[in-house]
CSV table of C-alpha atoms in Angstrom, one decimal:
chain,number,residue,atom,x,y,z
A,1,UNK,CA,-0.5,-12.0,17.3
A,2,UNK,CA,-1.9,-8.5,16.7
A,3,UNK,CA,0.1,-5.7,15.3
A,4,UNK,CA,-0.3,-2.5,13.3
A,5,UNK,CA,2.2,-1.2,10.7
A,6,UNK,CA,1.8,2.3,9.4
A,7,UNK,CA,3.9,4.3,7.0
A,8,UNK,CA,6.7,6.3,8.5
A,9,UNK,CA,6.8,10.0,8.4
A,10,UNK,CA,7.1,12.7,8.6
A,11,UNK,CA,4.9,13.7,5.8
A,12,UNK,CA,4.9,17.3,4.5
A,13,UNK,CA,2.2,18.4,2.1
A,14,UNK,CA,1.0,21.7,0.6
A,15,UNK,CA,-2.5,22.9,1.4
A,16,UNK,CA,-5.2,21.2,-0.8
A,17,UNK,CA,-2.9,18.3,-1.6
A,18,UNK,CA,-4.2,14.7,-1.5
A,19,UNK,CA,-3.3,12.7,1.6
A,20,UNK,CA,-2.7,8.9,2.0
A,21,UNK,CA,-1.3,7.4,5.1
A,22,UNK,CA,-0.9,3.6,4.7
A,23,UNK,CA,-1.8,1.2,7.5
A,24,UNK,CA,-1.7,-2.6,7.5
A,25,UNK,CA,-2.5,-4.9,10.3
A,26,UNK,CA,-2.1,-8.4,11.5
A,27,UNK,CA,-4.8,-9.8,13.7
A,28,UNK,CA,-6.6,-13.0,14.8
A,29,UNK,CA,-10.3,-13.0,14.4
A,30,UNK,CA,-12.2,-9.9,13.3
A,31,UNK,CA,-10.8,-6.7,14.9
A,32,UNK,CA,-12.3,-3.3,14.8
A,33,UNK,CA,-10.0,-0.7,13.2
A,34,UNK,CA,-9.5,2.9,14.1
A,35,UNK,CA,-7.6,6.1,13.2
A,36,UNK,CA,-6.8,8.5,16.0
A,37,UNK,CA,-5.3,12.0,15.7
A,38,UNK,CA,-3.0,13.7,18.2
A,39,UNK,CA,-2.7,17.5,17.9
A,40,UNK,CA,0.4,19.1,19.5
A,41,UNK,CA,0.4,18.9,23.3
A,42,UNK,CA,-2.9,17.0,23.4
A,43,UNK,CA,-4.1,13.5,23.9
A,44,UNK,CA,-5.4,11.3,21.1
A,45,UNK,CA,-8.8,11.8,19.7
A,46,UNK,CA,-10.8,9.3,17.7
A,47,UNK,CA,-11.0,10.3,14.1
A,48,UNK,CA,-12.9,7.4,12.5
A,49,UNK,CA,-13.5,3.7,12.9
A,50,UNK,CA,-14.7,0.7,11.0
A,51,UNK,CA,-15.9,-2.5,12.7
A,52,UNK,CA,-16.2,-5.0,9.9
A,53,UNK,CA,-14.8,-5.8,6.4
A,54,UNK,CA,-15.7,-3.3,3.7
A,55,UNK,CA,-17.0,-0.7,6.2
A,56,UNK,CA,-15.9,2.8,5.4
A,57,UNK,CA,-15.2,5.2,8.3
A,58,UNK,CA,-15.4,8.9,7.6
A,59,UNK,CA,-15.1,12.1,9.5
A,60,UNK,CA,-13.9,15.7,8.8
A,61,UNK,CA,-13.2,14.8,5.2
A,62,UNK,CA,-11.0,11.8,6.1
A,63,UNK,CA,-11.9,8.3,5.0
A,64,UNK,CA,-10.6,4.8,5.5
A,65,UNK,CA,-12.0,1.5,4.2
A,66,UNK,CA,-11.6,-1.8,6.1
A,67,UNK,CA,-10.0,-4.1,3.5
A,68,UNK,CA,-9.8,-7.7,4.9
A,69,UNK,CA,-8.3,-9.1,1.7
A,70,UNK,CA,-5.3,-6.8,1.9
A,71,UNK,CA,-5.4,-6.4,5.7
A,72,UNK,CA,-5.3,-2.6,5.3
A,73,UNK,CA,-7.0,0.5,6.6
A,74,UNK,CA,-5.4,3.4,4.7
A,75,UNK,CA,-6.4,6.9,5.6
A,76,UNK,CA,-7.2,9.4,2.9
A,77,UNK,CA,-8.3,13.0,2.5
A,78,UNK,CA,-8.8,14.7,-0.8
A,79,UNK,CA,-7.7,18.2,0.2
A,80,UNK,CA,-5.7,18.8,3.4
A,81,UNK,CA,-5.7,22.0,5.4
A,82,UNK,CA,-3.1,23.5,7.6
A,83,UNK,CA,-5.3,22.6,10.6
A,84,UNK,CA,-4.8,18.9,9.7
A,85,UNK,CA,-1.2,19.1,10.9
A,86,UNK,CA,-1.0,16.5,13.6
A,87,UNK,CA,0.2,12.9,14.3
A,88,UNK,CA,-2.1,10.2,13.0
A,89,UNK,CA,-2.3,6.7,14.6
A,90,UNK,CA,-3.8,3.6,13.2
A,91,UNK,CA,-5.1,1.2,15.7
A,92,UNK,CA,-6.9,-2.1,16.1
A,93,UNK,CA,-9.0,-3.5,18.9
A,94,UNK,CA,-7.8,-7.0,19.6
A,95,UNK,CA,-10.1,-10.0,19.6
A,96,UNK,CA,-10.0,-10.4,23.4
A,97,UNK,CA,-11.2,-6.8,23.8
A,98,UNK,CA,-8.6,-6.0,26.4
A,99,UNK,CA,-6.1,-4.3,24.2
A,100,UNK,CA,-5.8,-1.7,21.6
A,101,UNK,CA,-2.8,-2.0,19.4
A,102,UNK,CA,-1.4,1.2,17.9
A,103,UNK,CA,1.0,2.0,15.1
A,104,UNK,CA,4.0,4.2,15.6
A,105,UNK,CA,2.2,7.3,14.3
A,106,UNK,CA,2.7,9.4,11.2
A,107,UNK,CA,3.4,13.0,11.6
A,108,UNK,CA,1.7,15.3,9.0
A,109,UNK,CA,2.6,18.9,8.4
A,110,UNK,CA,0.6,20.9,6.0
A,111,UNK,CA,2.1,24.1,4.7
A,112,UNK,CA,0.2,27.0,3.2
B,1,UNK,CA,-19.1,16.8,30.8
B,2,UNK,CA,-15.4,16.6,31.8
B,3,UNK,CA,-13.1,14.4,29.7
B,4,UNK,CA,-10.4,12.2,31.0
B,5,UNK,CA,-8.3,14.1,33.5
B,6,UNK,CA,-4.7,13.4,34.0
B,7,UNK,CA,-2.3,15.0,36.5
B,8,UNK,CA,0.2,16.2,36.8
B,9,UNK,CA,0.7,17.2,33.1
B,10,UNK,CA,4.4,17.5,33.7
B,11,UNK,CA,6.5,15.8,36.3
B,12,UNK,CA,10.3,16.0,36.9
B,13,UNK,CA,12.0,13.4,39.1
B,14,UNK,CA,15.5,12.5,39.9
B,15,UNK,CA,16.8,9.0,39.4
B,16,UNK,CA,15.7,6.8,42.3
B,17,UNK,CA,12.6,8.8,43.2
B,18,UNK,CA,9.0,7.7,42.8
B,19,UNK,CA,6.6,9.0,40.3
B,20,UNK,CA,2.8,8.9,40.7
B,21,UNK,CA,0.5,9.6,37.8
B,22,UNK,CA,-3.2,10.0,38.3
B,23,UNK,CA,-6.1,9.5,35.9
B,24,UNK,CA,-9.7,10.3,36.5
B,25,UNK,CA,-11.8,8.6,33.8
B,26,UNK,CA,-14.8,10.2,32.1
B,27,UNK,CA,-18.0,10.1,34.2
B,28,UNK,CA,-19.6,6.8,33.9
B,29,UNK,CA,-16.5,5.0,32.6
B,30,UNK,CA,-15.3,2.0,34.5
B,31,UNK,CA,-12.5,0.9,32.2
B,32,UNK,CA,-9.1,2.5,32.3
B,33,UNK,CA,-6.1,1.9,30.1
B,34,UNK,CA,-2.5,3.2,30.5
B,35,UNK,CA,-0.2,3.7,27.6
B,36,UNK,CA,3.4,4.9,27.3
B,37,UNK,CA,4.6,6.9,24.4
B,38,UNK,CA,8.4,7.1,23.9
B,39,UNK,CA,10.0,9.5,21.5
B,40,UNK,CA,9.8,8.3,17.9
B,41,UNK,CA,7.7,5.3,19.0
B,42,UNK,CA,4.0,4.6,19.1
B,43,UNK,CA,1.8,4.0,22.0
B,44,UNK,CA,2.7,0.9,24.0
B,45,UNK,CA,0.0,-0.7,26.1
B,46,UNK,CA,0.8,-1.1,29.7
B,47,UNK,CA,-2.2,-2.1,31.7
B,48,UNK,CA,-6.0,-2.4,31.6
B,49,UNK,CA,-8.0,-2.0,34.8
B,50,UNK,CA,-11.6,-1.9,35.9
B,51,UNK,CA,-12.6,-0.7,39.3
B,52,UNK,CA,-10.6,-2.6,41.9
B,53,UNK,CA,-9.4,-5.1,39.4
B,54,UNK,CA,-6.4,-5.4,37.1
B,55,UNK,CA,-7.7,-7.1,34.0
B,56,UNK,CA,-4.5,-7.2,31.9
B,57,UNK,CA,-1.1,-6.1,32.9
B,58,UNK,CA,0.9,-7.8,30.2
B,59,UNK,CA,2.5,-4.6,29.1
B,60,UNK,CA,3.8,-3.5,32.5
B,61,UNK,CA,7.5,-3.9,33.2
B,62,UNK,CA,7.9,-6.6,35.8
B,63,UNK,CA,9.6,-4.4,38.3
B,64,UNK,CA,9.1,-0.9,39.7
B,65,UNK,CA,5.8,-0.3,37.9
B,66,UNK,CA,2.3,-0.8,39.5
B,67,UNK,CA,-1.2,0.4,38.8
B,68,UNK,CA,-4.4,0.5,40.7
B,69,UNK,CA,-8.0,1.7,40.2
B,70,UNK,CA,-9.6,1.8,43.5
B,71,UNK,CA,-13.4,1.9,44.2
B,72,UNK,CA,-13.2,5.6,45.0
B,73,UNK,CA,-10.8,8.0,43.4
B,74,UNK,CA,-8.6,8.1,40.4
B,75,UNK,CA,-6.5,5.4,38.8
B,76,UNK,CA,-2.8,5.7,39.7
B,77,UNK,CA,0.2,4.5,37.8
B,78,UNK,CA,3.2,4.3,40.2
B,79,UNK,CA,6.8,4.1,39.1
B,80,UNK,CA,9.3,3.4,41.9
B,81,UNK,CA,13.0,4.2,41.7
B,82,UNK,CA,12.7,5.9,38.4
B,83,UNK,CA,15.5,5.7,35.8
B,84,UNK,CA,16.2,7.9,32.8
B,85,UNK,CA,14.6,5.4,30.5
B,86,UNK,CA,11.3,6.0,32.2
B,87,UNK,CA,11.1,9.5,30.7
B,88,UNK,CA,8.1,9.4,28.4
B,89,UNK,CA,4.6,10.6,28.0
B,90,UNK,CA,2.1,8.4,29.8
B,91,UNK,CA,-1.5,8.5,28.5
B,92,UNK,CA,-4.6,7.3,30.3
B,93,UNK,CA,-7.7,6.3,28.4
B,94,UNK,CA,-11.1,5.3,29.5
B,95,UNK,CA,-14.0,3.5,28.0
B,96,UNK,CA,-17.6,2.8,29.1
B,97,UNK,CA,-17.7,-0.4,27.1
B,98,UNK,CA,-18.6,-3.9,28.0
B,99,UNK,CA,-16.6,-6.3,25.9
B,100,UNK,CA,-18.3,-7.2,22.7
B,101,UNK,CA,-21.4,-5.2,23.5
B,102,UNK,CA,-20.1,-2.2,21.7
B,103,UNK,CA,-17.0,-1.7,19.6
B,104,UNK,CA,-14.4,0.0,21.7
B,105,UNK,CA,-13.6,3.7,21.6
B,106,UNK,CA,-11.0,5.0,23.9
B,107,UNK,CA,-11.2,8.5,25.3
B,108,UNK,CA,-7.7,9.8,26.0
B,109,UNK,CA,-6.4,12.3,28.6
B,110,UNK,CA,-3.8,14.9,27.6
B,111,UNK,CA,-1.0,12.8,29.1
B,112,UNK,CA,1.5,13.2,31.8
B,113,UNK,CA,5.0,13.9,30.7
B,114,UNK,CA,7.6,12.4,33.0
B,115,UNK,CA,11.2,13.6,32.8
B,116,UNK,CA,13.8,11.8,34.8
B,117,UNK,CA,17.0,13.8,35.5
């Protein structure tokens, strides 16, 4: 079946620190992979996506590379800001196209 | 260009009452998904609908929960005889996509937070 596992939080970093949030997946076929971000009191917003192996998604300084050999899609940012404080969700679109499978979310707090 | 609109944002119900949550997808979107987010948990898929059709309801509890997306008007998630365990944030998302024509992107509403007393 399809599932997503992401590192547990919460994660607390100082401003300008390097961020990695791990995400691994289990899927049949060739899923598309996503990172969504949820700011306090809001719905989820797409942060970045990758649709095939070795694709790199990037947005707002965040990057993630679709690694089929390790079934991973880790989120990275070289220098986080206070405004990056949010909950980050890794997700995959299942092969049937009907369902999106989400991880449990990782809460990030960036302190000045 | 309005986004996905959910209402109410907050709903309080007593045990045994009914809860109705509404979702208006983005203009031009004909696919609607409902998700439930429990504290300390991720998003759990509930149901996927197109206009007048339930495509996949494999995530819906067998009893008390129902969803519809009529030809006119918003999608509605209905919970009958609510219990405390139904307290959660319910998110609606919409998509314009046709399966396998374009990789999916879901556009989320801000959620409806249900509290059952």
